[in-house]
Coordinates of C-alpha atoms in Angstrom, one line a residue:
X1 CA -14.8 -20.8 -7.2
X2 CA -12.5 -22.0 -10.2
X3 CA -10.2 -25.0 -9.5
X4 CA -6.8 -24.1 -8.3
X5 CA -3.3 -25.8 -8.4
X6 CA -3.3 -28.6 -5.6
X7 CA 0.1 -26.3 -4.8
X8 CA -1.3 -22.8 -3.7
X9 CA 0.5 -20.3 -5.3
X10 CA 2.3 -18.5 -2.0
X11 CA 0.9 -15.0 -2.7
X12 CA -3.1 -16.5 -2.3
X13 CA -2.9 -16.3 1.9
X14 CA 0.7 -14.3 2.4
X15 CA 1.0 -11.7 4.9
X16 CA 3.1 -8.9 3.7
X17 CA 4.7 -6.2 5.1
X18 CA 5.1 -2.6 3.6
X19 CA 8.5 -1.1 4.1
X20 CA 8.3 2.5 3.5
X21 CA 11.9 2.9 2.9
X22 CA 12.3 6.2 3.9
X23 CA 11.0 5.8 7.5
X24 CA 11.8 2.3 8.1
X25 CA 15.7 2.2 9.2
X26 CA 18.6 4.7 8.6
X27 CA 22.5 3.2 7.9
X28 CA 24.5 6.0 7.4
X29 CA 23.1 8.6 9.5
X30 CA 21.2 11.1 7.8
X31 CA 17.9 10.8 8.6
X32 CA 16.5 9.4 5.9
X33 CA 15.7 5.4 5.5
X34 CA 17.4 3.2 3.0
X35 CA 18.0 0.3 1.4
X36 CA 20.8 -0.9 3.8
X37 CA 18.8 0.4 6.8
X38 CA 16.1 -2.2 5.6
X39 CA 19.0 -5.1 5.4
X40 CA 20.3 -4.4 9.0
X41 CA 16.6 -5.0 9.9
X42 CA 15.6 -8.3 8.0
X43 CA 16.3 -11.0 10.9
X44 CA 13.3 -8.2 12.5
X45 CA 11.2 -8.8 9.3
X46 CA 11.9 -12.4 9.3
X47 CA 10.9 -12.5 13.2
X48 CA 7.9 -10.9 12.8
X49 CA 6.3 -13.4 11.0
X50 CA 5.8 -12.0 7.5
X51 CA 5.9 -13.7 4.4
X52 CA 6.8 -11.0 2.5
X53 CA 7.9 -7.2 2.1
X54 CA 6.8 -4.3 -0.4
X55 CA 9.2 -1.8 -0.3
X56 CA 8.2 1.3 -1.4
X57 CA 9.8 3.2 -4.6
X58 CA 13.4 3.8 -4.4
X59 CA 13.9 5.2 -8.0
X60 CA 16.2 7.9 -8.5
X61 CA 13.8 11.0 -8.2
X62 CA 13.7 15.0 -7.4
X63 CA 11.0 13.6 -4.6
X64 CA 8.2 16.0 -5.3
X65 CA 6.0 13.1 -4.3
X66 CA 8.3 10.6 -1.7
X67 CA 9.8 8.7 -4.8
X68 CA 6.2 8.2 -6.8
X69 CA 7.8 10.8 -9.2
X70 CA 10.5 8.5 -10.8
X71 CA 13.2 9.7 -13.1
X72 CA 14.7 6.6 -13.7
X73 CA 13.2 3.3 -13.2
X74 CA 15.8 1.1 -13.3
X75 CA 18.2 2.1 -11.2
X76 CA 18.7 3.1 -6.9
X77 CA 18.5 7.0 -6.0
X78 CA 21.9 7.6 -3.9
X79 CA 19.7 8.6 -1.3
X80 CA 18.9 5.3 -0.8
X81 CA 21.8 3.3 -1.5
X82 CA 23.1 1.4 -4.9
X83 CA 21.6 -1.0 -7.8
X84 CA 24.3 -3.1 -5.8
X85 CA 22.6 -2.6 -2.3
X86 CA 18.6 -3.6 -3.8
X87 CA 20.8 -7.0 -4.9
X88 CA 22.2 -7.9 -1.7
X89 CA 18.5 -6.8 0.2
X90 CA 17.2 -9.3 -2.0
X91 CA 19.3 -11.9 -1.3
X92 CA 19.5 -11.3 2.3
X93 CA 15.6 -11.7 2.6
X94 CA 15.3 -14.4 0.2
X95 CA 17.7 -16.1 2.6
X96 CA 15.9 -15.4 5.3
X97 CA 12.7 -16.9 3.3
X98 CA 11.3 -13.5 2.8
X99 CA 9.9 -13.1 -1.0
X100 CA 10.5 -9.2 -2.2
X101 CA 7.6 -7.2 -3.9
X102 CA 9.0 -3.5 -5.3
X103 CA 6.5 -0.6 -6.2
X104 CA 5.6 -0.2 -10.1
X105 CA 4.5 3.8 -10.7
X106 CA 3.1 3.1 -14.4
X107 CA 0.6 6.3 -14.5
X108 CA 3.3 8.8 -14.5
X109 CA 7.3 10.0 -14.5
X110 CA 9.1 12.4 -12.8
X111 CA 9.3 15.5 -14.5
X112 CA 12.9 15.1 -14.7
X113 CA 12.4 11.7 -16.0
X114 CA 14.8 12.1 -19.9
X115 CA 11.6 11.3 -21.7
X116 CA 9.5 14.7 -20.6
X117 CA 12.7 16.6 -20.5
X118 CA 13.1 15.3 -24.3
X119 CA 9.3 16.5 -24.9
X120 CA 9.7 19.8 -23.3
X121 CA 12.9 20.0 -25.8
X122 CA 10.9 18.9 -29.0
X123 CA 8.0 20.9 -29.1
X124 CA 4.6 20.8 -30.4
X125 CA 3.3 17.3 -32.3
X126 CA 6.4 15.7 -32.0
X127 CA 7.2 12.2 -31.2
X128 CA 8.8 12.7 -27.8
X129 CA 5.2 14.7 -26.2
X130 CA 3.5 11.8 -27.6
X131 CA 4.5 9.8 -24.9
X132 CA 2.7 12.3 -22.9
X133 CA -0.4 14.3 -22.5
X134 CA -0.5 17.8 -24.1
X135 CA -2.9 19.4 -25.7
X136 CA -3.7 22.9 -27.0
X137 CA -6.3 24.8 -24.9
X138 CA -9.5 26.6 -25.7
X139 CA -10.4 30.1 -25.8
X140 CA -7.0 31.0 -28.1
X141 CA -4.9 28.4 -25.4
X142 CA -5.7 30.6 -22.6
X143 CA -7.7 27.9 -20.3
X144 CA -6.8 24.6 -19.8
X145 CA -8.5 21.9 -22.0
X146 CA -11.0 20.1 -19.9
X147 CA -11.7 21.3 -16.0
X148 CA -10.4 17.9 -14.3
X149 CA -8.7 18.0 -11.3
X150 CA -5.6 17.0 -9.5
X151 CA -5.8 14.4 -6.6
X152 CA -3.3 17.0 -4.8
X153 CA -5.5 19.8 -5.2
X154 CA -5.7 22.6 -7.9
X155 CA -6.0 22.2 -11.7
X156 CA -4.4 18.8 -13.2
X157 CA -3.2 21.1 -15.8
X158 CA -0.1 22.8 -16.7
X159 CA 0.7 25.3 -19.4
X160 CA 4.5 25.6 -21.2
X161 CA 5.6 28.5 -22.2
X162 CA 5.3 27.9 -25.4
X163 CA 1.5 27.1 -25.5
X164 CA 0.6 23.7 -24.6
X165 CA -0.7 22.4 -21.3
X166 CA 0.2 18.4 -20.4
X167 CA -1.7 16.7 -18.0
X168 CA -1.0 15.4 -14.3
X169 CA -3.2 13.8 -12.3
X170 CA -1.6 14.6 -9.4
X171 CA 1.7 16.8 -9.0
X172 CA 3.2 18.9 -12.0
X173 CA 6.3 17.4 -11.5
X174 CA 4.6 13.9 -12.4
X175 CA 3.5 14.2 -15.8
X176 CA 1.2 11.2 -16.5
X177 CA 1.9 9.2 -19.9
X178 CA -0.5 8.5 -22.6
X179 CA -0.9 4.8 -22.6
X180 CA -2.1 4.5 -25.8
X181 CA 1.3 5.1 -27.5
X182 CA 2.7 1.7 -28.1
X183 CA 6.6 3.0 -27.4
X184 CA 4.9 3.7 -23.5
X185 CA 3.6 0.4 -23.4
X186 CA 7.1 -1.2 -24.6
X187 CA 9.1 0.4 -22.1
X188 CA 7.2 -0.8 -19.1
X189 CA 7.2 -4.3 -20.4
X190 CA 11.3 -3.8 -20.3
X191 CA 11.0 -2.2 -17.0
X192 CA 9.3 -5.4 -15.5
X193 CA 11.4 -7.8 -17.0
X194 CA 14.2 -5.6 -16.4
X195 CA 13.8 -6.4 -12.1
X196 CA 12.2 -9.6 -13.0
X197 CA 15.5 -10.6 -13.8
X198 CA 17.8 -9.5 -10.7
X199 CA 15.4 -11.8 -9.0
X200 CA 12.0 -10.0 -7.7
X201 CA 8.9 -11.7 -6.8
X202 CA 6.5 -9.1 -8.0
X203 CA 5.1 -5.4 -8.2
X204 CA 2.5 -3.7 -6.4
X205 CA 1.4 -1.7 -8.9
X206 CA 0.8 2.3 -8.7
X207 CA -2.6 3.9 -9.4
X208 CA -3.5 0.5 -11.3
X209 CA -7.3 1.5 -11.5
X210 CA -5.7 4.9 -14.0
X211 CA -3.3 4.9 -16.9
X212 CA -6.0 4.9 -19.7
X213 CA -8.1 8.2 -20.0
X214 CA -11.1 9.0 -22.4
X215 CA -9.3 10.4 -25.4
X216 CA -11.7 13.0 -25.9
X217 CA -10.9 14.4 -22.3
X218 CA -14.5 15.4 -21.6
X219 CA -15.2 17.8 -18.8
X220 CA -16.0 16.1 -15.4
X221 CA -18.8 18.6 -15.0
X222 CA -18.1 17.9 -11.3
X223 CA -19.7 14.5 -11.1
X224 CA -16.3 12.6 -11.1
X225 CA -14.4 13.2 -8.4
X226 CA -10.5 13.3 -8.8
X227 CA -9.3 11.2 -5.1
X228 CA -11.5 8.3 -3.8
X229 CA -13.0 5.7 -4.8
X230 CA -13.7 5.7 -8.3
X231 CA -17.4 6.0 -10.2
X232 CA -18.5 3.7 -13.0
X233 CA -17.4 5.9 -16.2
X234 CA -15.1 8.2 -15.2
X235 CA -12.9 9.7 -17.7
X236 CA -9.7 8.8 -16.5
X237 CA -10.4 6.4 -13.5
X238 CA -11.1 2.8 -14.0
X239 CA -11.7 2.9 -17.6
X240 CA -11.8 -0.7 -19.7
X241 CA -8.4 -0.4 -21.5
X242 CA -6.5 -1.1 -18.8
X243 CA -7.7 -4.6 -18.1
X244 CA -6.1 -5.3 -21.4
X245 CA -2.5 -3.9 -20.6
X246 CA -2.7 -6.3 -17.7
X247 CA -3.3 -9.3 -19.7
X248 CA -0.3 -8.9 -21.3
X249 CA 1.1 -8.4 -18.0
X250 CA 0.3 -11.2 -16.8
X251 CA 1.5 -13.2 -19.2
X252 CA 5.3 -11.9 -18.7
X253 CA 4.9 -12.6 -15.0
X254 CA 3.5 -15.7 -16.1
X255 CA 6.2 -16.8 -18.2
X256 CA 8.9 -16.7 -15.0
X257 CA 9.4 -19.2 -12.4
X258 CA 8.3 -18.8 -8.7
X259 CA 4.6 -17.5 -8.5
X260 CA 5.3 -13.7 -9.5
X261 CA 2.8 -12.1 -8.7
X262 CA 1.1 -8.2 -9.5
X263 CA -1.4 -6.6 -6.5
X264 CA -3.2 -3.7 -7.6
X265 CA -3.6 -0.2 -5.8
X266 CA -7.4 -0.1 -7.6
X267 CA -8.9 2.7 -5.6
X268 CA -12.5 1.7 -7.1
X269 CA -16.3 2.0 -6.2
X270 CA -17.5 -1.6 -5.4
X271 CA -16.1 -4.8 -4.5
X272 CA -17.5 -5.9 -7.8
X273 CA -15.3 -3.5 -9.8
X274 CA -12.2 -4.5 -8.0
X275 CA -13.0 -8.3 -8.8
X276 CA -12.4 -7.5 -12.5
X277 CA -8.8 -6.6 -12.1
X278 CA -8.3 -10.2 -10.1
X279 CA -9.6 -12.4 -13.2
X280 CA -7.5 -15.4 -13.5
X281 CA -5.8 -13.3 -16.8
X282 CA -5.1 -10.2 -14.8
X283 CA -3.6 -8.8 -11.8
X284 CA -2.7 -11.7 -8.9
X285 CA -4.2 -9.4 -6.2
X286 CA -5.8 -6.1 -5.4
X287 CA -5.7 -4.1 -1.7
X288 CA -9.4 -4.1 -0.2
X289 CA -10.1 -0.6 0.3
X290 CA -13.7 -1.5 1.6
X291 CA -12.0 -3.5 4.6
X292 CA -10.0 -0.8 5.3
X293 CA -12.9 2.3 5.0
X294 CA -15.5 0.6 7.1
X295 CA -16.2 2.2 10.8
X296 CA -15.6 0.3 13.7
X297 CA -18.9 -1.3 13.4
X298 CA -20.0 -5.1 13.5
X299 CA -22.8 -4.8 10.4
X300 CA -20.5 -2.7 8.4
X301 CA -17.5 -4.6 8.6
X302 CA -19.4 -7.6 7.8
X303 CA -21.1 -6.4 5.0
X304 CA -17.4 -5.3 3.6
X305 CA -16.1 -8.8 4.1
X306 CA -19.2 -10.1 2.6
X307 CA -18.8 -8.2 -0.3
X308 CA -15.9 -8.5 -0.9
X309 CA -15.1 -12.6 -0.7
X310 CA -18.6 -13.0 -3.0
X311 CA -17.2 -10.7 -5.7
X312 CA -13.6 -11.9 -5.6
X313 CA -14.7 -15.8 -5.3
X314 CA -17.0 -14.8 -8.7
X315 CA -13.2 -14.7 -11.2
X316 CA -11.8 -17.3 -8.6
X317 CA -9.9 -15.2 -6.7
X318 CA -9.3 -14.4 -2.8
X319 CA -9.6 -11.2 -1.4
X320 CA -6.0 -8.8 0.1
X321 CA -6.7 -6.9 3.6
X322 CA -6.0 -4.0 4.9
X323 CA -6.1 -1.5 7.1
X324 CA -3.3 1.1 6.7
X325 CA -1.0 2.1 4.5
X326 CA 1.3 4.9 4.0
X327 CA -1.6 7.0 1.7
X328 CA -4.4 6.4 4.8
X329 CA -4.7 8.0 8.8
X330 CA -3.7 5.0 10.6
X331 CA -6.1 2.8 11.9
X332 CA -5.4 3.6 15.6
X333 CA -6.7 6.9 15.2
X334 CA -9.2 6.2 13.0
X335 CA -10.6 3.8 15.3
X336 CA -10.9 6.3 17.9
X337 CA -6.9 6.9 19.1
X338 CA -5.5 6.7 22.6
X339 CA -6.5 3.4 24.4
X340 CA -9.8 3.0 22.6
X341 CA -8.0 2.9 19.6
X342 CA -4.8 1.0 20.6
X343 CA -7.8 -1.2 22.0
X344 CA -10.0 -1.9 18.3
X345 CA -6.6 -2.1 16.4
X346 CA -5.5 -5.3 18.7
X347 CA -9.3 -6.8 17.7
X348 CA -8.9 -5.8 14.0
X349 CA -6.0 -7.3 13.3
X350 CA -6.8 -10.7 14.7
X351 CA -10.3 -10.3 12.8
X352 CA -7.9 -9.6 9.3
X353 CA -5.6 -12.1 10.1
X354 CA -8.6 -15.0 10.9
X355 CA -10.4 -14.4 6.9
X356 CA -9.7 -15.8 4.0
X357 CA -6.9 -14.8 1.6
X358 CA -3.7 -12.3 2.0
X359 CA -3.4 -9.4 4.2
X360 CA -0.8 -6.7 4.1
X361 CA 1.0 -4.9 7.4
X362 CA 1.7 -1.1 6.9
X363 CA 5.6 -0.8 9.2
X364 CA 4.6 0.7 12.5
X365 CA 1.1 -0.8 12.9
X366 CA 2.8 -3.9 15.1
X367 CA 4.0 -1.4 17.2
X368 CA 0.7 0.2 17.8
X369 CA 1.4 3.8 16.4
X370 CA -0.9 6.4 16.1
X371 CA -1.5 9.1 13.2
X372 CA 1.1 12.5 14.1
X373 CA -1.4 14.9 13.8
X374 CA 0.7 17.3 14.9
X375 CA 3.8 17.7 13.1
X376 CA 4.6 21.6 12.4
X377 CA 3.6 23.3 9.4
X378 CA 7.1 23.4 8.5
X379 CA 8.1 20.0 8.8
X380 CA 5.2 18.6 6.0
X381 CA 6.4 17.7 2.7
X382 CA 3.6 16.0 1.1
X383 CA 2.3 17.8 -2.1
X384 CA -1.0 18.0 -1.0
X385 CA -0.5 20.4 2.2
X386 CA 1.4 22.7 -0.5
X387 CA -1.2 22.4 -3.1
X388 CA -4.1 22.7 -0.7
X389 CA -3.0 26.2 0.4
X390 CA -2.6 24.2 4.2
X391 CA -6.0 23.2 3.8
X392 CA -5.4 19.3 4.0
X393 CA -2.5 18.6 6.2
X394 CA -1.9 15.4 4.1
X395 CA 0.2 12.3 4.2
X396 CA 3.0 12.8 6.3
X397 CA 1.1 12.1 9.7
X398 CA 1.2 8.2 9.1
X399 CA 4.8 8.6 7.5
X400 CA 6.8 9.2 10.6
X401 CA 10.1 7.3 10.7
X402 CA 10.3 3.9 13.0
X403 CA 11.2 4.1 16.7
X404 CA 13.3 1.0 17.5
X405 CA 15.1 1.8 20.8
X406 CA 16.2 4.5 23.3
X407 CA 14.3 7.6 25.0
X408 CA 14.4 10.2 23.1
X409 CA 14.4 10.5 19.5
X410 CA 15.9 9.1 16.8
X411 CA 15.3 6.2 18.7
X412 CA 17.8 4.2 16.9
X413 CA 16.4 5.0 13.8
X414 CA 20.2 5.8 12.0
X415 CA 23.5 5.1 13.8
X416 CA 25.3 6.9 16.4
X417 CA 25.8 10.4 15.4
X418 CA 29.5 10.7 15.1
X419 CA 32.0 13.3 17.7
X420 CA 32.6 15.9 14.8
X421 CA 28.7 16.2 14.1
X422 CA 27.8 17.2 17.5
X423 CA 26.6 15.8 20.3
X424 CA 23.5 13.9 20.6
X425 CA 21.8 10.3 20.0
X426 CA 22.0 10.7 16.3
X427 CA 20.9 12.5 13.3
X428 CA 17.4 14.2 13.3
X429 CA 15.1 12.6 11.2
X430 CA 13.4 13.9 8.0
X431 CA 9.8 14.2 10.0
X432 CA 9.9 14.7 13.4
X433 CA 9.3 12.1 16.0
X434 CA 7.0 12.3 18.8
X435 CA 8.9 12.2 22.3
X436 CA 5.8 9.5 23.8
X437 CA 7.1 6.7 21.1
X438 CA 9.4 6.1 23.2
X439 CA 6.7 3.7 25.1
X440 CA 6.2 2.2 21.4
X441 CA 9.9 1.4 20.4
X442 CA 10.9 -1.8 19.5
X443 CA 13.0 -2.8 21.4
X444 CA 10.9 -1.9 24.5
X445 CA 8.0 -3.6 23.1
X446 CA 10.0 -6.8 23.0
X447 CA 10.4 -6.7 26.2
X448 CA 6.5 -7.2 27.1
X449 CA 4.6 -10.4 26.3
X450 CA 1.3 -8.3 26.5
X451 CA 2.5 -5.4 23.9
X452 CA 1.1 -5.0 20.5
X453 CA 5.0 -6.0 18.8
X454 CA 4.0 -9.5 20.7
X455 CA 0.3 -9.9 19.5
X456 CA 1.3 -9.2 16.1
X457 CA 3.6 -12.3 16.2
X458 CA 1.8 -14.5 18.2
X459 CA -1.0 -14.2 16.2
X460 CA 0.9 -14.7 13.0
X461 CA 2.6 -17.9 14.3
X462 CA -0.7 -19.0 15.3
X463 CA -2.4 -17.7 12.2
X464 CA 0.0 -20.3 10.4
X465 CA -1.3 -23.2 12.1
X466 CA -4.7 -22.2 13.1
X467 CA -6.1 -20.5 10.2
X468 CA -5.0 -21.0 6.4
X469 CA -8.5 -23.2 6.2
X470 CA -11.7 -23.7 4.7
X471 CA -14.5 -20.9 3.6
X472 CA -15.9 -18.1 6.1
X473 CA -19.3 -19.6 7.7
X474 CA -21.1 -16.8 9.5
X475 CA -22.5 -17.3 13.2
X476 CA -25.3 -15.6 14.4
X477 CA -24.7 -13.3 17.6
X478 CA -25.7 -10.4 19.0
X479 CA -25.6 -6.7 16.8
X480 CA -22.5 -5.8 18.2
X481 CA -20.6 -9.1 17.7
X482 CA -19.1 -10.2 14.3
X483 CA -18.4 -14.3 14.4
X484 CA -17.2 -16.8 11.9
X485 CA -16.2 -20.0 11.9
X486 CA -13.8 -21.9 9.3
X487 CA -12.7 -25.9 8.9
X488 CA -11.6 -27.8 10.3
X489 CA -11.7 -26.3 13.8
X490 CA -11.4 -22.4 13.9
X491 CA -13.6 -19.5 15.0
X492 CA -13.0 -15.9 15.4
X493 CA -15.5 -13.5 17.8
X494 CA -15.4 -10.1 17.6
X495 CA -16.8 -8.3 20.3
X496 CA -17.2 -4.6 18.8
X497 CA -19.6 -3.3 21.6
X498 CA -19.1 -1.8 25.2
X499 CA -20.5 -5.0 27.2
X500 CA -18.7 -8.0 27.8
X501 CA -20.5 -11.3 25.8
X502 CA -20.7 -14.9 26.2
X503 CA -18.9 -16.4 23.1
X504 CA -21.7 -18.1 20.8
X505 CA -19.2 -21.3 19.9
X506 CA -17.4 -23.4 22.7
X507 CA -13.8 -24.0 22.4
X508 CA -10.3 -23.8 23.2
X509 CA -9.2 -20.3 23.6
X510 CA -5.1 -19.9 22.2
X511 CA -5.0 -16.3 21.3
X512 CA -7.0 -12.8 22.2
X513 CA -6.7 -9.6 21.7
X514 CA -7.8 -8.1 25.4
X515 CA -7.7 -10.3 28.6
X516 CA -11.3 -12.0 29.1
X517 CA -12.9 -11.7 32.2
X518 CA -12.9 -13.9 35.1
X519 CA -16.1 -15.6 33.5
X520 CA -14.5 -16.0 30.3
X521 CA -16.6 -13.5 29.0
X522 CA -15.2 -11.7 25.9
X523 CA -15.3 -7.8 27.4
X524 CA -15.8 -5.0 24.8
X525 CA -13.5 -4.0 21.6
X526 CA -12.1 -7.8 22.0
X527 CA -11.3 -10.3 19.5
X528 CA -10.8 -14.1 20.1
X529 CA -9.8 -16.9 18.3
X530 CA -11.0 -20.9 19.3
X531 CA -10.0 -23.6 18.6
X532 CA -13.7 -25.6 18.3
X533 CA -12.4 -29.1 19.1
X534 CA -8.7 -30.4 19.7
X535 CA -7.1 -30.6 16.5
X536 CA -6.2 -33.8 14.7

């Protein structure tokens, strides 16, 4: 690994929380989350244990696509509050010692962004659709010009009425811009120094592994997908000019004080092609999607963590993991839902917490909440149920605003709902809640030292003085059982099968995931962590 500072820049081994602003906390009432709903919840944050907190865009936007369709990006959509309220969030957490990361959406605008409403305006070959994709389509215009696909569903073309079709990789209303012009590439250097300046401490950045396409938008012939994980040569996906744009990146970020830092959304085939967008030039750090996809299964998640520190410790980097985020079926359910689930989340997390590097916390996931897989047909707003044709039920299951107290929903989500607007707890809010979270909420989870709310803090207040150590050493164990140990004095077992196991390593025992057995066996779905002699 390359030499680092003998002061570790903060974002190498932070923990940091995504805030999905609209489901997080609701100020004024109206069932949507905003930027003062997140202030009135920063001593909760800052409680938690986090280091950190993305928040999710808050752009003024038409929201075809939950704010990743931005029509203005330096500025606060009403919805959500004021340029005013993002400065006083800011200062509120960095009082509170929280650093703030804010979403970048480089690949595309809004539709109703004043640049594509200016190209729509101008017409063929002019400057303003530059800035954009549009071409003329075979066949006298008639079919689109190349067969790729949108990650929503359907064609990732549109054609105007006067001809041309523009590109969008994934809704119409978010045109994608062609990052080859050099006005494009201007603008979003502004943009970043444009919050650099109020004060931010860096971007997680949007699609990072797209922006460039082949520029003579060849047919995918079917052997690229459009969504997953990207193959070596796709047209659009992963090609090599972005690696440049980040350089110069980097070197803005770079020339402001206080670590700023860049993590990628790099949706990419191997551990080995993520590694390249963490060179010491490039992005800080990039979300481990290979963590996150592996099954509940000892020689799978082991190979992912393999792979991924050896290809990431190649460009002297440290790996980011993960295992939900507001795009992904949350882990619960994933891992099998109801206790089982609730069961293999508690492990996970304590095995994500206990390897090296950063690690990121999707809002909800302390409180142990599953996937709605059941929200009606009418209540779904992501694009991709729409696109489908109600096909894929898409995004909005692991989207669901926050409970945070009471028995019945909102559960505190927004303020009381006032005498003239009814009667009632409060405002309904903009996805349904489940009745059963009211066994989640926070402030009933509080309450109980065994609840997930508590794990999730005691193991990062532990994690802070236990963990933040040397390299990942495997230990031998049985098939079913994952074990590492780390200097000075720290080991982590993972017991992913059905039978309880003797722990390989002896030890002091601070923190697990499932009570052990009178024996001190570690029972199934069980992660500890030991302390291998007394400290000091």
């Amino acid at each position: 690994m390359a030499a680092t500072d003998v002061r570790t820049p903060w974002w190498r081994t932070a923990v940091i929380y995504e805030v999905y602003v609209r489901s997080f906390a609701d100020s004024d009432g109206d069932g949507l989350g905003d930027l003062a709903g997140v202030r009135s919840r920063m001593a909760y944050l800052a409680g938690l244990g986090v280091d950190a907190i993305w928040l999710t865009p808050f752009y003024p936007s038409p929201q075809a696509d939950a704010g990743y369709d931005v029509a203005d990006y330096r500025n606060v959509d009403r919805a959500f509050g004021t340029l005013a309220d993002f400065d006083s969030l800011l200062a509120d957490a960095h009082h509170f010692g929280l650093r703030v990361i804010i979403d970048l959406v480089p690949n595309h605008t809004s539709s109703e962004h004043p640049w594509f409403r200016a190209a729509l305006a101008a017409g063929a070959d002019s400057t303003e659709r530059a800035r954009y994709i549009f071409r003329e389509g075979p066949k006298n215009g008639d079919e689109p010009p190349n067969d790729w696909q949108s990650v929503f569903g359907g064609p990732a073309w549109t054609r105007l009425t006067d001809g041309q079709w523009y590109l969008h990789l994934f809704a119409p209303e978010q045109p994608d811009l062609d990052w080859s012009n050099t006005e494009v590439r201007t603008e979003f250097e502004s943009i970043l120094r444009f919050w650099l300046d109020r004060g931010v401490d860096g971007f997680r950045v949007d699609v990072a592994h797209g922006l460039f396409k082949d520029p003579a938008l060849p047919d995918a012939h079917g052997s690229f997908e459009a969504a997953g994980p990207a193959r070596e040569g796709h047209p659009h996906w992963d090609r090599e000019e972005v690696h440049e744009l980040y350089r110069e990146w980097r070197r803005i970020s770079d020339s402001y004080p206080g670590d700023v830092t860049f993590v990628g959304e790099a949706w990419v085939r191997t551990p080995h092609r993520l590694a390249r967008y963490v060179r010491p030039d490039e992005l800080h750090t990039a979300f481990n999607f290979d963590f996150l996809l592996a099954p509940w299964d000892a020689a799978a998640l082991r190979q992912a963590i393999d792979r991924s520190i050896e290809a990431v410790t190649a460009v002297g980097a440290l790996p980011t993991w993960v295992l939900s985020n507001h795009d992904v079926v949350r882990h619960v359910t994933r891992y099998g839902g109801g206790e089982l689930g609730t069961r293999r989340a508690r492990a996970a997390v304590m095995l994500m917490l206990a390897l090296p590097g950063g690690a990121y916390v999707y809002q909800g996931e302390e409180l142990g909440l599953a996937e709605v897989t059941d929200l009606p047909d009418e209540a779904l707003q992501d694009p991709t149920f729409r696109r489908s044709g109600g096909t894929e039920r898409g995004r909005d299951g692991c989207r669901v605003p926050l409970p945070w107290s009471g028995r019945q929903p909102p559960f505190g989500f927004g303020p009381e709902r006032p005498p003239e607007r009814g009667a009632g707890p409060g405002s309904e809010t903009w996805l349904p809640q489940p009745s059963e979270w009211a066994t989640s909420a926070v402030e009933r989870q509080e309450a109980e030292a065994t609840s997930m709310l508590s794990l999730y803090r005691e193991a990062l207040r532990q994690r802070r003085l236990l963990v933040e150590h040397g390299p990942l050493v495997w230990v031998e164990a049985g098939a079913d059982v994952v074990v590492f140990t780390r200097q000075p004095n720290f080991a982590c077992v993972v017991n992913l099968g059905t039978e309880p196991v003797e722990s390989p390593v002896s030890g002091r025992v601070p923190l697990s995931s499932s009570p052990l057995t009178a024996s001190a066996l570690i029972p199934g779905d069980t992660a500890v962590w030991q302390t291998t002699h007394p400290p000091g």
